[in-house]
Coordinates of C-alpha atoms in Angstrom, one line a residue:
X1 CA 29.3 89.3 44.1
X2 CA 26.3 87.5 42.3
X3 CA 23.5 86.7 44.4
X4 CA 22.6 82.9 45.1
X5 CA 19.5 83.1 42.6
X6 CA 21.6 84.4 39.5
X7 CA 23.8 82.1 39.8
X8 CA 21.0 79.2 39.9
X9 CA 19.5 81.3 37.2
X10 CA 22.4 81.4 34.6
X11 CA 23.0 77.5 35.3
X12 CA 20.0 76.7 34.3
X13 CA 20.3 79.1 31.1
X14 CA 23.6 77.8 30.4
X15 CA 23.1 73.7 30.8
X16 CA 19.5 74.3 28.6
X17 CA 20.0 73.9 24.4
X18 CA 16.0 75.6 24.8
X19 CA 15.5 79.0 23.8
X20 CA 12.9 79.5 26.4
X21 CA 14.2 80.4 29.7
X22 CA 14.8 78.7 33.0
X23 CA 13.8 75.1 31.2
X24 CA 16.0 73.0 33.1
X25 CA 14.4 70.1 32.8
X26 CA 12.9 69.4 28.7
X27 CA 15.4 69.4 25.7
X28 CA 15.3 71.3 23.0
X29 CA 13.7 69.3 20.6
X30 CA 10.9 68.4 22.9
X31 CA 10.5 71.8 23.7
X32 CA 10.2 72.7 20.1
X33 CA 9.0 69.7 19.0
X34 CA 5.6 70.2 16.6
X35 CA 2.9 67.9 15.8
X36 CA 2.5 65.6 12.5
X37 CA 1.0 66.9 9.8
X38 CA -2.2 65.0 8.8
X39 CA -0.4 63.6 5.4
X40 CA 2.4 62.2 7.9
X41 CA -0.4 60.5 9.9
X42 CA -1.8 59.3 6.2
X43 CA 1.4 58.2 5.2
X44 CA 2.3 56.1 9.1
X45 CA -1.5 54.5 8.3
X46 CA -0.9 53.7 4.9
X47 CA 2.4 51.6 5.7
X48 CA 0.8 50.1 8.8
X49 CA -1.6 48.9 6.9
X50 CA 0.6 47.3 4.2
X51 CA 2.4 45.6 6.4
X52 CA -1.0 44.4 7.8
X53 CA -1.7 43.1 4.3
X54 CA 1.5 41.8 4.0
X55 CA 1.5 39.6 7.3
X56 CA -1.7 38.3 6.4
X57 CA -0.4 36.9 3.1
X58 CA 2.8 35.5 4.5
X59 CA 2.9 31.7 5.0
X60 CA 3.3 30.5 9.0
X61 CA 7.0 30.6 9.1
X62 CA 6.0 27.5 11.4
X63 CA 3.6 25.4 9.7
X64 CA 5.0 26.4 6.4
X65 CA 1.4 27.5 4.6
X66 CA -1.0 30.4 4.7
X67 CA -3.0 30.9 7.8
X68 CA -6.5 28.8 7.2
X69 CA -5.0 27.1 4.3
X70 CA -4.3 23.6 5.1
X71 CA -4.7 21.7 2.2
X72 CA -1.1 21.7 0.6
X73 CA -0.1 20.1 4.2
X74 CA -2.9 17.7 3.7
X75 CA -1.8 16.4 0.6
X76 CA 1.6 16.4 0.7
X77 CA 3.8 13.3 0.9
X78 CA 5.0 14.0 4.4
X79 CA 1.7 13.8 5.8
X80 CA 1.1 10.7 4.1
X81 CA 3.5 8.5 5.7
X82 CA 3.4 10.0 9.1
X83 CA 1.5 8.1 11.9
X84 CA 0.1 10.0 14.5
X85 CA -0.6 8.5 18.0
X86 CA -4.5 8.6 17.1
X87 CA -3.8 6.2 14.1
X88 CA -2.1 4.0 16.3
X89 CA -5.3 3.6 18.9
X90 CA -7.6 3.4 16.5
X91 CA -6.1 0.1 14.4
X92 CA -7.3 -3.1 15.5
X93 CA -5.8 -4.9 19.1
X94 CA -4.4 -8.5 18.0
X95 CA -6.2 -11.4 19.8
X96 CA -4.5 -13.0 23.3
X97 CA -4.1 -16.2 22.0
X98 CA -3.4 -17.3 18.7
X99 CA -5.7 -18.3 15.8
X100 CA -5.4 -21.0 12.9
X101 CA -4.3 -20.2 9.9
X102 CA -1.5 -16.9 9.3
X103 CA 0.1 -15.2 12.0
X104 CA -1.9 -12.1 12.3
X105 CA 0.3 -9.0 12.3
X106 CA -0.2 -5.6 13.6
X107 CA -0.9 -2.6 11.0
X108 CA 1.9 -0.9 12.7
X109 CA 5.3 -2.0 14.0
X110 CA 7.8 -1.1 16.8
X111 CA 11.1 -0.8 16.6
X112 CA 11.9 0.0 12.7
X113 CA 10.6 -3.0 11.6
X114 CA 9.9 -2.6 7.8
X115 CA 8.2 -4.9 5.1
X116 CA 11.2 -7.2 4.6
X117 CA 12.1 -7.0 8.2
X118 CA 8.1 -8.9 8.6
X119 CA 8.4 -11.2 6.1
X120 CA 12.3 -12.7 7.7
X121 CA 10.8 -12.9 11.1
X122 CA 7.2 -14.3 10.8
X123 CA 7.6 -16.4 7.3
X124 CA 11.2 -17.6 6.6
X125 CA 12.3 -17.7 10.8
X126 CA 9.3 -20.2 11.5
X127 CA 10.1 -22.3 8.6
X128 CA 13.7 -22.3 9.4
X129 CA 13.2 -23.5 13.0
X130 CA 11.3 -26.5 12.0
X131 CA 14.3 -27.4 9.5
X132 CA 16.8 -26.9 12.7
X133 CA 14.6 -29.4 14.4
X134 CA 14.4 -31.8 11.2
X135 CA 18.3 -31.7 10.7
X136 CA 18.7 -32.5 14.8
X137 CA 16.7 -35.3 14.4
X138 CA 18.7 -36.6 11.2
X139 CA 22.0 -36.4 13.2
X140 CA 20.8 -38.2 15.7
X141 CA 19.3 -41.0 13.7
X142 CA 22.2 -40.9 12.0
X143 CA 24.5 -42.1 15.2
X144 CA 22.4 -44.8 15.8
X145 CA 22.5 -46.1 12.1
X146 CA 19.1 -44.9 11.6
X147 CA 17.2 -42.8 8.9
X148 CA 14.7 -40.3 8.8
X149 CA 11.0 -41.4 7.9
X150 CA 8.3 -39.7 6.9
X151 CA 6.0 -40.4 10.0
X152 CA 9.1 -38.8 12.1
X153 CA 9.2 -35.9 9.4
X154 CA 4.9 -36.1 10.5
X155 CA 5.7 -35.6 13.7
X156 CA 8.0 -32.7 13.5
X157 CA 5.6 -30.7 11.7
X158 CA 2.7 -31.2 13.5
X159 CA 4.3 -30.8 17.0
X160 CA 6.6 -28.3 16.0
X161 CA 4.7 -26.2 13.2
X162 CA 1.9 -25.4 16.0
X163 CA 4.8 -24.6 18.4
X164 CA 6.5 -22.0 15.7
X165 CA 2.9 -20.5 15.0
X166 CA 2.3 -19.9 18.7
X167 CA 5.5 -18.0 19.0
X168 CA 5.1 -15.7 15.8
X169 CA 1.9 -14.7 17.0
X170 CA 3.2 -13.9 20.6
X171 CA 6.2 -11.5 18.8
X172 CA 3.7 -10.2 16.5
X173 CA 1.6 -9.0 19.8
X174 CA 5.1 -7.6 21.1
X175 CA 5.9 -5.4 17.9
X176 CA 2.9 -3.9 17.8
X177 CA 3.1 -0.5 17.7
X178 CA 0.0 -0.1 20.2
X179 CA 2.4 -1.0 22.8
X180 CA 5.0 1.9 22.3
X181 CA 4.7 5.4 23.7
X182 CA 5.4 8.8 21.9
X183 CA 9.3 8.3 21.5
X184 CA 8.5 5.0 19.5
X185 CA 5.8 6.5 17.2
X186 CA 8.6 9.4 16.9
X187 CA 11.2 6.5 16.3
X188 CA 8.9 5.2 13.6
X189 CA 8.0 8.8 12.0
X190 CA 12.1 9.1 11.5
X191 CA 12.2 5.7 9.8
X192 CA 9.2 6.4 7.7
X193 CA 11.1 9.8 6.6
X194 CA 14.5 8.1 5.5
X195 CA 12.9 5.5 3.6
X196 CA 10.6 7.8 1.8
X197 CA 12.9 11.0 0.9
X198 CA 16.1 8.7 0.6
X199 CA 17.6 8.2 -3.2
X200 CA 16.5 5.0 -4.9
X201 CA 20.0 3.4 -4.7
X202 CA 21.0 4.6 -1.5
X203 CA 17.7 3.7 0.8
X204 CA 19.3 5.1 4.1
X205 CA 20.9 8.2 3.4
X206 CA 20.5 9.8 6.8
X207 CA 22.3 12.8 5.3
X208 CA 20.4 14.1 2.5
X209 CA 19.0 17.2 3.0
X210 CA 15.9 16.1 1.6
X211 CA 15.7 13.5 4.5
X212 CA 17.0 16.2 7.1
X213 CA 14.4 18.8 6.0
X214 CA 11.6 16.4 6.3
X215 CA 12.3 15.0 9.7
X216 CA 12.8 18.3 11.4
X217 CA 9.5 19.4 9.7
X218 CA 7.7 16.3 11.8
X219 CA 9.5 18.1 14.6
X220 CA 8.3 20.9 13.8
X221 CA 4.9 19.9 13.8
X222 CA 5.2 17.9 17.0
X223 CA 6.4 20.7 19.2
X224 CA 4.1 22.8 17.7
X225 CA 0.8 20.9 18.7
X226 CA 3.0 20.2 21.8
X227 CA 3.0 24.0 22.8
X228 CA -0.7 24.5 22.2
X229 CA -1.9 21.8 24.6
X230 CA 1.1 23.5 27.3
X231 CA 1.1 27.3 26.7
X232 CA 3.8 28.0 29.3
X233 CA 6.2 25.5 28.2
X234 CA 9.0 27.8 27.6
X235 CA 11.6 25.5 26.4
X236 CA 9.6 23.8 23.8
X237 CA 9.3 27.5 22.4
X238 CA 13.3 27.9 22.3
X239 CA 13.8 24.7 20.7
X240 CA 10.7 25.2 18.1
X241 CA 12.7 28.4 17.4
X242 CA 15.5 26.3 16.7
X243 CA 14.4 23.7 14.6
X244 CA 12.3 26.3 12.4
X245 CA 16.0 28.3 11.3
X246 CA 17.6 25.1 11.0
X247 CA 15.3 24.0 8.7
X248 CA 15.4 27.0 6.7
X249 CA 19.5 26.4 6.6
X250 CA 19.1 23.3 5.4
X251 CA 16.7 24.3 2.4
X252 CA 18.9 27.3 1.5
X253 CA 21.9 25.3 0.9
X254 CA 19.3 22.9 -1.1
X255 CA 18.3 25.6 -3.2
X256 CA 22.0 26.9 -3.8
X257 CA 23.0 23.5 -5.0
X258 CA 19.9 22.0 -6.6
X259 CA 17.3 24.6 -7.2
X260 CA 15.3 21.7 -9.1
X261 CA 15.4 19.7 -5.6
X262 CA 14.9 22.3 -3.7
X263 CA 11.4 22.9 -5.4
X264 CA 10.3 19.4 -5.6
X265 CA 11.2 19.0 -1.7
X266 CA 9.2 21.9 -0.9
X267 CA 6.0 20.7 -2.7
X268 CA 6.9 17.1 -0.8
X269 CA 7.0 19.2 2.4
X270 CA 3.8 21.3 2.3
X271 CA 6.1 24.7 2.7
X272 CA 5.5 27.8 0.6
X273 CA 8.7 29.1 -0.4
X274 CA 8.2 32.4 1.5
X275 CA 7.8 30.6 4.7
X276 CA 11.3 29.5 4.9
X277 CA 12.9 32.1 3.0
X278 CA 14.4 36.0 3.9
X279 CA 13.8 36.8 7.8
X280 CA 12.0 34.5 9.8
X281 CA 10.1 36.0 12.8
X282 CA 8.7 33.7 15.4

């Protein structure tokens, strides 16, 4: 019979792809493995260092430009109608109480209110309400047999057009934009970006990918700065993640309908084409 250590001996032979004896442990090609030859090394630094090149010329897949370069975000047409919250400190607070002459209004306003939206509520509503007040008066100097004079038309405008200035100037004071937090400026960003990247004959064309592409690039840009100032937020970096592939979906199927729009939105957007197109790392 075979003695305990030839038997230990031809297991470990056996179970061992080495031709060196008794390695029970090492493979083969570890065992046999041989070191790079110096143009392998030359080559692996070569290509490390292309790649290197390459990264550095790569727009942000994030910010959409080239790192140190931010001019084409500076001047592009998104930036332009975006308010940030240090626009909205710096305008000027409306007085407490109401001065003669026009209503003053605020340089930016709550709640979606647009240019035609400020001229219904602070011109043609005051004017409006002092007709109501003339016609009430009519009817009821009308049931009495009565008329209308001009001294009573006197007094409704100089008791009631005070009254109507006093009130525009309160609501002015209410939608001023200096009173909302960051979901209202956000609220007001969106609006901006429908208006601005909606079609001419449809103004509110939520749907266009134009209008999709630039409100996600706001975003974008808000959970960006949002993750600098909180470094550990880990959410904010899942849904930045987000929100930077779903904008790249969006411009792809731009590009293979409309490659013409798909340009023009790009330049609108401050993106480099490269920055939302082929694999995006984050």
């Amino acid at each position: 019979m075979l003695s305990a250590r030839r038997l230990a001996q031809c297991s470990r032979m056996t179970a061992s792809t080495s031709r060196v004896k008794f390695a029970s442990i090492h493979s083969s090609a570890v065992l046999q493995a041989k070191a790079k030859s110096p143009e392998a090394k030359a080559n692996l630094a070569k290509r490390l260092a292309r790649e290197k090149a390459a990264g550095l010329n790569r727009p942000h897949v994030v910010l959409g430009n080239k790192p140190g370069d931010e001019s084409k975000w500076r001047n592009c047409d998104l930036t332009k109608i975006l308010v940030s919250e240090e626009d909205v400190r710096a305008t000027p607070a409306l007085p407490a109480q109401p001065e003669e002459g026009d209503v003053k209004l605020p340089t930016y306003t709550n709640f979606g209110i647009g240019e035609s939206e400020k001229k219904m509520l602070f011109e043609t509503l005051p004017e409006m309400s002092i007709e109501a007040h003339r016609l009430v008066l009519q009817r009821d100097l009308a049931r009495e047999d009565a008329q209308i004079t001009p001294n009573d038309l006197q007094e409704i405008e100089g008791y009631y057009g005070p009254l109507e200035h006093h009130k525009a100037s309160m609501l002015a004071r209410i939608v001023d934009l200096r009173n909302a937090n960051a979901k209202g400026i956000a609220f007001e960003n969106r609006r901006r970006c429908v208006e601005a990247f909606s079609e001419d004959g449809n103004p509110n064309d939520t749907g266009r990918p134009e209008v999709q592409a630039a409100i996600l690039t706001m975003q974008i840009r808000n959970v960006w700065d949002h993750i600098h100032k909180f470094k550990h937020d880990i959410g904010s970096r899942r849904s930045l993640r987000t929100l930077v592939h779903k904008r790249a979906k969006i411009l792809k199927y731009l590009k293979r309908k409309d490659r013409d729009r798909y340009d023009a939105v790009l330049d609108r957007l401050g993106l480099e084409p490269k920055s939302v197109e082929g694999e995006l790392v984050i």
